[in-house]
């Protein structure tokens, strides 16, 4: 067993979402992403307004369909996309605190009758076979411990012809603190039963992530102040994220159709 296997991601994300959303992180993302920052969606990712428009258009869903959002976090992206197309939404995440937050968000938006949030993972969504018209996933697939297993599970729950639209990263090296990464998701998608319709590097992703990391490091005292965390640990974590960033080849927006 290697050190990366020992990270309990459910515990990590349960703690993240158990705390209030970081105002410092929101300020930094706003500064770097500008108009591209989806300020109202309480995201915990690098997802942009352009990505969200692609999720909406490229899932090719219509009113009455069902979208699954895997690694849904606090639910903002899935709720936004499903509202654009008047679809139902099933959000899946491994962190109960995220699901609680997503349910509260759906309630506030008056979408509780069309949106549910369930515990599950990329490997085991808990959803029946051929039960959803589309799957979306924003910046979450990199946490799946086995990408082939995850993609097979997404193919299983999709109807034939249904679309997967996801943002994630290809890697040219394995970061020490992360689940196993892959250099290119396309062979895995094909093997799982998908036809790849688009595989697009997203705009300015590297510059943006580098700048966000720099500004977060500069704001370490404010981050420690709002979270009660230890500045040294926050710095170590941000430095590790910077090393991980150097192992990323590209951030991709994947559009794949279930055969
Ligand atoms: C970077 S966050 C993105 C959250 C959300 N999509 C957003 O844009 O705000 C990654 C999410 O993936 C979830 N996650 C991590 N490992 C997972 C797994 N194996 N299966 C499903 N979700 C997972 C985390 O709990 C977290 O909510």
Short mmCIF file of C-alpha atoms and ligand atoms in Angstrom, two decimals:
data_model
loop_
_atom_site.label_atom_id
_atom_site.label_comp_id
_atom_site.label_asym_id
_atom_site.label_seq_id
_atom_site.Cartn_x
_atom_site.Cartn_y
_atom_site.Cartn_z
CA UNK A 1 0.00 0.00 0.00
CA UNK A 2 1.29 3.48 -0.84
CA UNK A 3 0.66 6.69 1.07
CA UNK A 4 -1.94 7.82 -1.47
CA UNK A 5 -4.14 4.81 -0.68
CA UNK A 6 -4.40 5.91 2.90
CA UNK A 7 -6.09 9.25 2.25
CA UNK A 8 -9.71 8.96 3.27
CA UNK A 9 -11.31 11.29 0.71
CA UNK A 10 -14.76 10.91 2.23
CA UNK A 11 -13.35 12.21 5.52
CA UNK A 12 -11.45 15.02 3.78
CA UNK A 13 -14.51 16.26 1.86
CA UNK A 14 -16.87 15.70 4.81
CA UNK A 15 -14.69 18.11 6.79
CA UNK A 16 -14.47 20.60 3.90
CA UNK A 17 -18.24 20.76 3.47
CA UNK A 18 -18.91 20.61 7.20
CA UNK A 19 -17.29 24.06 7.48
CA UNK A 20 -18.76 27.27 6.09
CA UNK A 21 -17.78 28.04 2.48
CA UNK A 22 -14.51 29.96 2.37
CA UNK A 23 -14.98 33.68 1.68
CA UNK A 24 -11.23 33.95 0.98
CA UNK A 25 -11.39 31.23 -1.66
CA UNK A 26 -14.41 32.91 -3.26
CA UNK A 27 -12.57 36.25 -3.33
CA UNK A 28 -9.47 34.68 -4.92
CA UNK A 29 -11.50 32.79 -7.54
CA UNK A 30 -13.42 35.98 -8.35
CA UNK A 31 -10.16 37.89 -8.78
CA UNK A 32 -8.66 35.27 -11.10
CA UNK A 33 -11.70 34.04 -13.04
CA UNK A 34 -13.46 37.41 -13.27
CA UNK A 35 -16.75 37.14 -15.19
CA UNK A 36 -16.14 33.41 -15.63
CA UNK A 37 -16.60 32.75 -11.88
CA UNK A 38 -20.07 31.30 -11.13
CA UNK A 39 -20.37 33.39 -7.97
CA UNK A 40 -23.86 32.28 -6.97
CA UNK A 41 -23.28 28.52 -7.17
CA UNK A 42 -21.08 27.91 -4.10
CA UNK A 43 -18.73 25.70 -6.12
CA UNK A 44 -15.71 23.90 -4.72
CA UNK A 45 -13.87 23.53 -8.01
CA UNK A 46 -12.43 25.46 -10.95
CA UNK A 47 -15.65 25.19 -12.92
CA UNK A 48 -16.41 28.25 -15.06
CA UNK A 49 -19.53 29.73 -16.58
CA UNK A 50 -18.29 28.49 -19.97
CA UNK A 51 -18.02 24.93 -18.57
CA UNK A 52 -21.54 25.21 -17.17
CA UNK A 53 -22.92 26.33 -20.53
CA UNK A 54 -21.19 23.33 -22.13
CA UNK A 55 -22.70 20.98 -19.51
CA UNK A 56 -26.11 22.42 -20.36
CA UNK A 57 -25.77 22.27 -24.15
CA UNK A 58 -23.68 19.12 -24.60
CA UNK A 59 -25.70 16.85 -22.30
CA UNK A 60 -28.45 17.36 -24.92
CA UNK A 61 -31.21 16.89 -22.36
CA UNK A 62 -34.77 18.16 -22.64
CA UNK A 63 -37.52 18.97 -20.17
CA UNK A 64 -38.56 15.93 -18.18
CA UNK A 65 -35.23 14.11 -18.57
CA UNK A 66 -33.01 13.15 -15.61
CA UNK A 67 -29.40 14.24 -15.16
CA UNK A 68 -27.04 12.65 -12.64
CA UNK A 69 -24.26 14.88 -11.25
CA UNK A 70 -21.48 12.68 -9.84
CA UNK A 71 -19.25 14.32 -7.23
CA UNK A 72 -21.94 16.99 -6.96
CA UNK A 73 -20.46 18.77 -3.93
CA UNK A 74 -22.85 21.42 -2.59
CA UNK A 75 -25.06 20.93 -5.65
CA UNK A 76 -24.67 24.33 -7.31
CA UNK A 77 -23.54 23.20 -10.78
CA UNK A 78 -26.10 20.37 -11.13
CA UNK A 79 -28.95 22.53 -9.86
CA UNK A 80 -28.03 25.28 -12.29
CA UNK A 81 -27.77 22.96 -15.31
CA UNK A 82 -30.98 21.09 -14.48
CA UNK A 83 -32.87 24.37 -14.04
CA UNK A 84 -31.69 25.59 -17.47
CA UNK A 85 -33.25 22.56 -19.17
CA UNK A 86 -36.10 21.89 -16.70
CA UNK A 87 -34.84 18.37 -16.00
CA UNK A 88 -34.78 16.33 -12.83
CA UNK A 89 -31.45 16.00 -11.02
CA UNK A 90 -29.86 13.27 -8.94
CA UNK A 91 -26.69 14.47 -7.23
CA UNK A 92 -24.29 11.84 -5.90
CA UNK A 93 -21.38 12.42 -3.53
CA UNK A 94 -19.33 10.57 -0.92
CA UNK A 95 -19.62 13.44 1.60
CA UNK A 96 -22.87 13.57 3.58
CA UNK A 97 -22.13 17.17 4.54
CA UNK A 98 -22.10 18.07 0.83
CA UNK A 99 -25.43 16.31 0.32
CA UNK A 100 -27.00 18.16 3.28
CA UNK A 101 -25.82 21.45 1.86
CA UNK A 102 -27.09 20.55 -1.63
CA UNK A 103 -30.52 19.62 -0.24
CA UNK A 104 -30.75 22.97 1.56
CA UNK A 105 -29.78 24.72 -1.66
CA UNK A 106 -32.46 22.86 -3.65
CA UNK A 107 -35.03 23.83 -0.99
CA UNK A 108 -34.03 27.49 -1.15
CA UNK A 109 -34.27 27.44 -4.94
CA UNK A 110 -37.67 25.74 -4.83
CA UNK A 111 -36.24 22.74 -6.71
CA UNK A 112 -36.68 20.02 -4.06
CA UNK A 113 -39.43 18.34 -6.05
CA UNK A 114 -37.06 17.91 -9.01
CA UNK A 115 -33.72 17.35 -7.26
CA UNK A 116 -32.51 14.65 -4.89
CA UNK A 117 -29.07 14.11 -3.41
CA UNK A 118 -27.85 10.64 -2.50
CA UNK A 119 -24.75 9.09 -1.00
CA UNK A 120 -22.76 7.15 -3.60
CA UNK A 121 -19.49 7.08 -5.48
CA UNK A 122 -18.11 6.86 -9.01
CA UNK A 123 -17.70 3.11 -8.51
CA UNK A 124 -21.14 2.59 -6.96
CA UNK A 125 -23.64 5.30 -7.75
CA UNK A 126 -26.51 3.20 -6.40
CA UNK A 127 -28.58 4.11 -9.48
CA UNK A 128 -30.36 1.50 -11.64
CA UNK A 129 -29.02 0.58 -15.07
CA UNK A 130 -30.13 2.80 -18.00
CA UNK A 131 -31.92 5.13 -15.56
CA UNK A 132 -30.53 8.57 -16.46
CA UNK A 133 -30.53 10.55 -19.71
CA UNK A 134 -27.23 12.31 -19.02
CA UNK A 135 -24.34 12.39 -16.55
CA UNK A 136 -22.38 15.50 -15.65
CA UNK A 137 -19.39 15.81 -13.37
CA UNK A 138 -17.40 18.95 -12.52
CA UNK A 139 -13.77 18.48 -11.44
CA UNK A 140 -14.48 15.27 -9.50
CA UNK A 141 -13.42 12.30 -11.64
CA UNK A 142 -9.78 12.73 -10.60
CA UNK A 143 -10.80 11.52 -7.12
CA UNK A 144 -12.19 8.21 -8.43
CA UNK A 145 -9.76 5.48 -7.31
CA UNK A 146 -10.20 3.53 -10.56
CA UNK A 147 -11.09 5.53 -13.67
CA UNK A 148 -12.02 2.45 -15.76
CA UNK A 149 -14.42 1.22 -13.07
CA UNK A 150 -15.90 4.72 -12.74
CA UNK A 151 -16.50 5.10 -16.48
CA UNK A 152 -18.05 1.62 -16.71
CA UNK A 153 -20.44 2.61 -13.90
CA UNK A 154 -21.39 5.85 -15.70
CA UNK A 155 -22.01 3.89 -18.93
CA UNK A 156 -24.18 1.43 -16.97
CA UNK A 157 -26.54 4.08 -15.56
CA UNK A 158 -26.91 5.98 -18.87
CA UNK A 159 -29.54 5.20 -21.47
CA UNK A 160 -28.08 4.26 -24.89
CA UNK A 161 -27.32 7.53 -26.70
CA UNK A 162 -27.11 9.36 -23.35
CA UNK A 163 -24.26 11.81 -22.86
CA UNK A 164 -21.51 12.12 -20.26
CA UNK A 165 -20.12 15.66 -19.94
CA UNK A 166 -17.29 16.05 -17.44
CA UNK A 167 -14.37 18.28 -16.60
CA UNK A 168 -11.24 16.63 -15.25
CA UNK A 169 -7.47 16.45 -15.79
CA UNK A 170 -5.07 14.25 -17.72
CA UNK A 171 -1.76 13.68 -15.91
CA UNK A 172 1.76 12.89 -17.12
CA UNK A 173 2.89 11.80 -13.67
CA UNK A 174 1.31 10.37 -10.55
CA UNK A 175 0.87 12.90 -7.73
CA UNK A 176 1.81 11.33 -4.39
CA UNK A 177 -1.31 12.48 -2.59
CA UNK A 178 -3.96 11.51 -5.14
CA UNK A 179 -5.72 8.37 -6.41
CA UNK A 180 -4.16 6.86 -9.58
CA UNK A 181 -4.37 9.25 -12.53
CA UNK A 182 -4.36 8.60 -16.28
CA UNK A 183 -2.60 10.29 -19.23
CA UNK A 184 -5.67 10.23 -21.49
CA UNK A 185 -9.27 9.29 -20.68
CA UNK A 186 -10.26 8.52 -24.30
CA UNK A 187 -9.15 4.86 -24.45
CA UNK A 188 -10.92 4.23 -21.15
CA UNK A 189 -14.07 5.92 -22.41
CA UNK A 190 -14.08 3.80 -25.57
CA UNK A 191 -13.49 0.62 -23.56
CA UNK A 192 -16.37 1.51 -21.22
CA UNK A 193 -18.81 1.76 -24.16
CA UNK A 194 -18.66 5.46 -25.02
CA UNK A 195 -18.03 7.25 -28.32
CA UNK A 196 -15.98 10.37 -27.60
CA UNK A 197 -17.69 13.40 -29.19
CA UNK A 198 -15.39 16.12 -27.85
CA UNK A 199 -12.23 16.24 -25.77
CA UNK A 200 -11.44 19.93 -25.36
CA UNK A 201 -8.70 21.55 -23.31
CA UNK A 202 -10.41 24.28 -21.29
CA UNK A 203 -9.34 27.92 -21.60
CA UNK A 204 -6.36 29.26 -19.66
CA UNK A 205 -6.76 26.53 -17.04
CA UNK A 206 -3.08 26.33 -16.06
CA UNK A 207 -2.51 30.09 -15.69
CA UNK A 208 -5.70 30.37 -13.67
CA UNK A 209 -4.86 27.51 -11.32
CA UNK A 210 -1.29 28.79 -10.80
CA UNK A 211 -2.57 32.29 -9.99
CA UNK A 212 -5.25 30.96 -7.64
CA UNK A 213 -2.59 28.92 -5.84
CA UNK A 214 -0.31 31.98 -5.54
CA UNK A 215 -3.08 34.20 -4.18
CA UNK A 216 -4.22 31.53 -1.72
CA UNK A 217 -0.64 31.25 -0.42
CA UNK A 218 -0.54 35.04 0.00
CA UNK A 219 -3.83 34.83 1.92
CA UNK A 220 -2.75 32.06 4.26
CA UNK A 221 -3.34 34.08 7.44
CA UNK A 222 -6.85 34.99 6.33
CA UNK A 223 -7.50 31.35 5.41
CA UNK A 224 -6.27 30.20 8.82
CA UNK A 225 -8.37 32.90 10.49
CA UNK A 226 -11.62 31.87 8.85
CA UNK A 227 -11.11 28.10 9.24
CA UNK A 228 -9.26 27.94 12.56
CA UNK A 229 -6.66 25.79 10.75
CA UNK A 230 -2.90 25.88 11.28
CA UNK A 231 -1.13 28.18 8.79
CA UNK A 232 1.75 25.69 8.35
CA UNK A 233 -0.62 22.92 7.33
CA UNK A 234 -2.49 25.21 4.95
CA UNK A 235 0.81 26.24 3.33
CA UNK A 236 1.94 22.60 3.04
CA UNK A 237 -1.36 21.67 1.42
CA UNK A 238 -1.19 24.55 -1.08
CA UNK A 239 2.43 23.68 -1.93
CA UNK A 240 1.39 20.08 -2.53
CA UNK A 241 -1.42 21.29 -4.81
CA UNK A 242 1.16 23.31 -6.75
CA UNK A 243 3.31 20.18 -7.25
CA UNK A 244 0.21 18.27 -8.38
CA UNK A 245 -0.54 21.05 -10.87
CA UNK A 246 2.85 20.54 -12.51
CA UNK A 247 1.90 16.90 -13.16
CA UNK A 248 -1.30 17.88 -14.94
CA UNK A 249 -1.11 17.76 -18.74
CA UNK A 250 -4.45 19.38 -19.50
CA UNK A 251 -7.83 20.13 -17.99
CA UNK A 252 -10.35 18.62 -20.36
CA UNK A 253 -14.04 18.98 -21.01
CA UNK A 254 -15.17 15.52 -22.10
CA UNK A 255 -18.31 14.91 -24.13
CA UNK A 256 -18.95 11.19 -24.64
CA UNK A 257 -22.00 9.32 -25.87
CA UNK A 258 -23.04 5.95 -24.53
CA UNK A 259 -23.22 3.47 -27.44
C1 LIG B 1 -13.43 19.40 -6.38
S1 LIG B 1 -14.95 18.87 -5.67
C2 LIG B 1 -16.14 19.36 -6.91
C3 LIG B 1 -17.52 19.48 -6.36
C4 LIG B 1 -18.56 20.04 -7.32
N1 LIG B 1 -18.65 19.27 -8.54
C5 LIG B 1 -18.30 21.49 -7.64
O1 LIG B 1 -18.00 21.80 -8.81
O2 LIG B 1 -18.42 22.31 -6.74
C6 LIG B 1 -14.85 17.10 -5.88
C7 LIG B 1 -16.06 16.36 -5.33
O3 LIG B 1 -15.94 14.96 -5.61
C8 LIG B 1 -16.42 14.24 -4.49
N2 LIG B 1 -15.79 12.92 -4.54
C9 LIG B 1 -14.54 12.56 -4.17
N3 LIG B 1 -14.33 11.25 -4.40
C10 LIG B 1 -15.47 10.76 -4.93
C11 LIG B 1 -15.89 9.47 -5.38
N4 LIG B 1 -15.07 8.42 -5.32
N5 LIG B 1 -17.15 9.34 -5.87
C12 LIG B 1 -17.98 10.40 -5.94
N6 LIG B 1 -17.64 11.65 -5.53
C13 LIG B 1 -16.40 11.83 -5.03
C14 LIG B 1 -16.02 15.07 -3.31
O4 LIG B 1 -16.74 14.78 -2.13
C15 LIG B 1 -16.25 16.48 -3.84
O5 LIG B 1 -17.56 16.92 -3.57
#
